[in-house]
GROMACS .gro file of C-alpha atoms in nm:
model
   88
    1UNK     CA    1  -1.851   2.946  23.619
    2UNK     CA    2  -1.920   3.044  23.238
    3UNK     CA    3  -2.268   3.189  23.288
    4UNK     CA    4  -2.064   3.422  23.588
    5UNK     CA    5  -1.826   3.486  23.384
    6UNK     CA    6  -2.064   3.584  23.087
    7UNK     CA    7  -2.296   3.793  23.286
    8UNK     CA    8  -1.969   4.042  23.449
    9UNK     CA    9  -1.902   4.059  23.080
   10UNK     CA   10  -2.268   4.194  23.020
   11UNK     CA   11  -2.258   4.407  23.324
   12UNK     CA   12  -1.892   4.577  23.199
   13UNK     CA   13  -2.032   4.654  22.895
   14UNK     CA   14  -2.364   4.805  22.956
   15UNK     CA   15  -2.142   5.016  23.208
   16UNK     CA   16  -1.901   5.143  22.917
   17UNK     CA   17  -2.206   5.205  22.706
   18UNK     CA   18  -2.446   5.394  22.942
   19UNK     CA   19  -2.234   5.721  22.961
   20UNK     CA   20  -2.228   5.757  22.607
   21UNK     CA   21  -2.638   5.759  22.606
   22UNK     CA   22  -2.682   5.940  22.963
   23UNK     CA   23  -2.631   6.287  22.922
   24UNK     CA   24  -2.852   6.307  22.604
   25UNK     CA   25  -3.070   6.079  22.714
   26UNK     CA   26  -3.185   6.291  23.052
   27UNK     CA   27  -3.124   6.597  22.946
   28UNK     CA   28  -3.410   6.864  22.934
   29UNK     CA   29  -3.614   6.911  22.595
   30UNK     CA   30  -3.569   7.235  22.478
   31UNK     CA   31  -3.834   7.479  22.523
   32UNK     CA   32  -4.034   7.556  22.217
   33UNK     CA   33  -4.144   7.920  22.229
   34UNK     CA   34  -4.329   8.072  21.898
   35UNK     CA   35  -4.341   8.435  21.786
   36UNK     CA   36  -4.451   8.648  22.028
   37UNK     CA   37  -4.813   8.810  21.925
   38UNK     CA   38  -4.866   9.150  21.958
   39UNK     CA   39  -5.216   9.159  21.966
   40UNK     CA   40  -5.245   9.139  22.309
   41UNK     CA   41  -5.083   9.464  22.347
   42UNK     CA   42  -5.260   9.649  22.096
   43UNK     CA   43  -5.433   9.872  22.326
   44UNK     CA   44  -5.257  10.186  22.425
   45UNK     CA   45  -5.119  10.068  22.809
   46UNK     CA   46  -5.005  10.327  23.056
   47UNK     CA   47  -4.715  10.057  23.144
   48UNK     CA   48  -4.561   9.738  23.073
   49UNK     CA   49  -4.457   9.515  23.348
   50UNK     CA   50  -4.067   9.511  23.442
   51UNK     CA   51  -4.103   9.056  23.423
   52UNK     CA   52  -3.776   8.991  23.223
   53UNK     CA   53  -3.821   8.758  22.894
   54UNK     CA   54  -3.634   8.911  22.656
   55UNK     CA   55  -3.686   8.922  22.304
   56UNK     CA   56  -3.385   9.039  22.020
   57UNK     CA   57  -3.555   9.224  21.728
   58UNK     CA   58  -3.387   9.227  21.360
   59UNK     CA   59  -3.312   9.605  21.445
   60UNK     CA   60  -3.036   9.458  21.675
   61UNK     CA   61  -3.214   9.595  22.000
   62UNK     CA   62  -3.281   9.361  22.311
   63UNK     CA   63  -3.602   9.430  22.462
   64UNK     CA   64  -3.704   9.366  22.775
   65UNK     CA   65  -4.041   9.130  22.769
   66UNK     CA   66  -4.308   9.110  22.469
   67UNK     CA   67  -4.526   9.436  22.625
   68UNK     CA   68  -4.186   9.648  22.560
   69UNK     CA   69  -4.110   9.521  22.200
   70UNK     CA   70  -4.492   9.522  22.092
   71UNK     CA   71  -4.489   9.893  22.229
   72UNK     CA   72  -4.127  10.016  22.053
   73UNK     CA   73  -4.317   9.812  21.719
   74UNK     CA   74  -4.629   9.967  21.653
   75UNK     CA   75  -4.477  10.319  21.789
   76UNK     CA   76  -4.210  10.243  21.519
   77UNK     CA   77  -4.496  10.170  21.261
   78UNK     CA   78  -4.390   9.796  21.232
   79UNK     CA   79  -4.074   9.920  21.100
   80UNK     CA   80  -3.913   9.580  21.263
   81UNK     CA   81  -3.979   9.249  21.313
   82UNK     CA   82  -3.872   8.964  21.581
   83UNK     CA   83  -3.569   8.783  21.540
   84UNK     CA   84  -3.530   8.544  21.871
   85UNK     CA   85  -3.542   8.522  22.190
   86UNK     CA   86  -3.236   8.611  22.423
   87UNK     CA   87  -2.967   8.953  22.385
   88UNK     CA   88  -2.876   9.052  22.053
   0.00000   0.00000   0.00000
Protein backbone atom coordinates (compact mmCIF):
# COMPACT_ATOMS: atom_id res chain seq x y z
CA UNK A 1 0.00 0.00 0.00
CA UNK A 2 3.10 2.45 0.64
CA UNK A 3 4.60 2.23 -2.85
CA UNK A 4 0.59 3.30 -4.01
CA UNK A 5 0.50 5.60 -1.77
CA UNK A 6 4.02 7.08 -2.71
CA UNK A 7 3.55 7.02 -6.38
CA UNK A 8 -0.23 9.30 -6.16
CA UNK A 9 2.09 11.47 -4.15
CA UNK A 10 4.56 11.66 -7.23
CA UNK A 11 1.77 11.92 -9.67
CA UNK A 12 0.07 15.10 -7.47
CA UNK A 13 3.07 16.76 -7.55
CA UNK A 14 4.38 16.60 -11.01
CA UNK A 15 0.67 17.78 -11.72
CA UNK A 16 1.08 21.02 -9.43
CA UNK A 17 4.45 21.57 -11.01
CA UNK A 18 3.80 21.16 -14.79
CA UNK A 19 1.66 24.39 -15.19
CA UNK A 20 4.21 26.44 -13.78
CA UNK A 21 6.78 25.12 -16.70
CA UNK A 22 4.00 24.69 -19.58
CA UNK A 23 3.27 27.86 -20.95
CA UNK A 24 7.01 28.86 -21.24
CA UNK A 25 8.01 25.77 -22.01
CA UNK A 26 5.75 25.44 -25.47
CA UNK A 27 5.54 28.63 -26.27
CA UNK A 28 6.87 29.91 -29.72
CA UNK A 29 10.61 31.29 -29.93
CA UNK A 30 10.54 34.63 -30.90
CA UNK A 31 11.36 35.52 -34.32
CA UNK A 32 14.76 36.99 -34.82
CA UNK A 33 14.61 39.51 -37.67
CA UNK A 34 17.94 41.76 -38.36
CA UNK A 35 18.12 45.21 -39.97
CA UNK A 36 16.55 45.38 -42.99
CA UNK A 37 19.26 46.01 -46.00
CA UNK A 38 18.65 48.42 -48.40
CA UNK A 39 20.76 47.31 -50.97
CA UNK A 40 18.40 45.36 -52.56
CA UNK A 41 16.44 48.33 -53.38
CA UNK A 42 19.05 50.48 -54.55
CA UNK A 43 17.95 50.59 -58.02
CA UNK A 44 15.46 53.21 -58.95
CA UNK A 45 11.95 50.82 -59.00
CA UNK A 46 8.85 52.06 -60.72
CA UNK A 47 6.92 50.40 -57.55
CA UNK A 48 7.14 48.68 -54.38
CA UNK A 49 4.88 45.86 -53.62
CA UNK A 50 1.74 46.64 -51.25
CA UNK A 51 3.05 42.94 -48.90
CA UNK A 52 2.63 44.47 -45.35
CA UNK A 53 5.87 44.06 -42.93
CA UNK A 54 6.17 47.08 -41.41
CA UNK A 55 9.12 48.72 -40.30
CA UNK A 56 9.13 52.05 -37.57
CA UNK A 57 12.01 54.42 -38.51
CA UNK A 58 13.72 56.81 -35.73
CA UNK A 59 11.84 59.68 -37.66
CA UNK A 60 8.69 58.27 -35.90
CA UNK A 61 7.08 57.19 -39.35
CA UNK A 62 5.63 53.55 -39.89
CA UNK A 63 6.37 52.32 -43.21
CA UNK A 64 4.78 49.93 -44.95
CA UNK A 65 7.42 46.96 -46.00
CA UNK A 66 11.39 47.40 -46.47
CA UNK A 67 10.91 48.56 -50.50
CA UNK A 68 8.85 51.70 -48.98
CA UNK A 69 11.33 52.68 -46.16
CA UNK A 70 14.53 51.98 -48.40
CA UNK A 71 12.73 54.32 -51.03
CA UNK A 72 11.53 57.35 -48.37
CA UNK A 73 15.65 56.73 -47.13
CA UNK A 74 17.78 57.29 -49.90
CA UNK A 75 15.08 59.96 -51.37
CA UNK A 76 15.60 61.54 -47.87
CA UNK A 77 19.48 61.29 -48.36
CA UNK A 78 19.81 58.76 -45.42
CA UNK A 79 18.56 61.44 -43.29
CA UNK A 80 17.03 58.42 -40.98
CA UNK A 81 17.75 55.28 -39.84
CA UNK A 82 15.64 52.02 -38.68
CA UNK A 83 14.43 51.74 -35.35
CA UNK A 84 12.18 48.31 -35.20
CA UNK A 85 9.90 46.52 -36.56
CA UNK A 86 6.05 47.10 -35.91
CA UNK A 87 3.95 50.93 -35.73
CA UNK A 88 5.67 53.65 -34.18
Amino acid sequence: MSLFSSWIKAIFIIALAFPLYSETTFAPMPEARSTPQCRPYSDEQDYCTRESDLICANNGKTYGNICTFCREKKKNGDKFDFAHFGYC
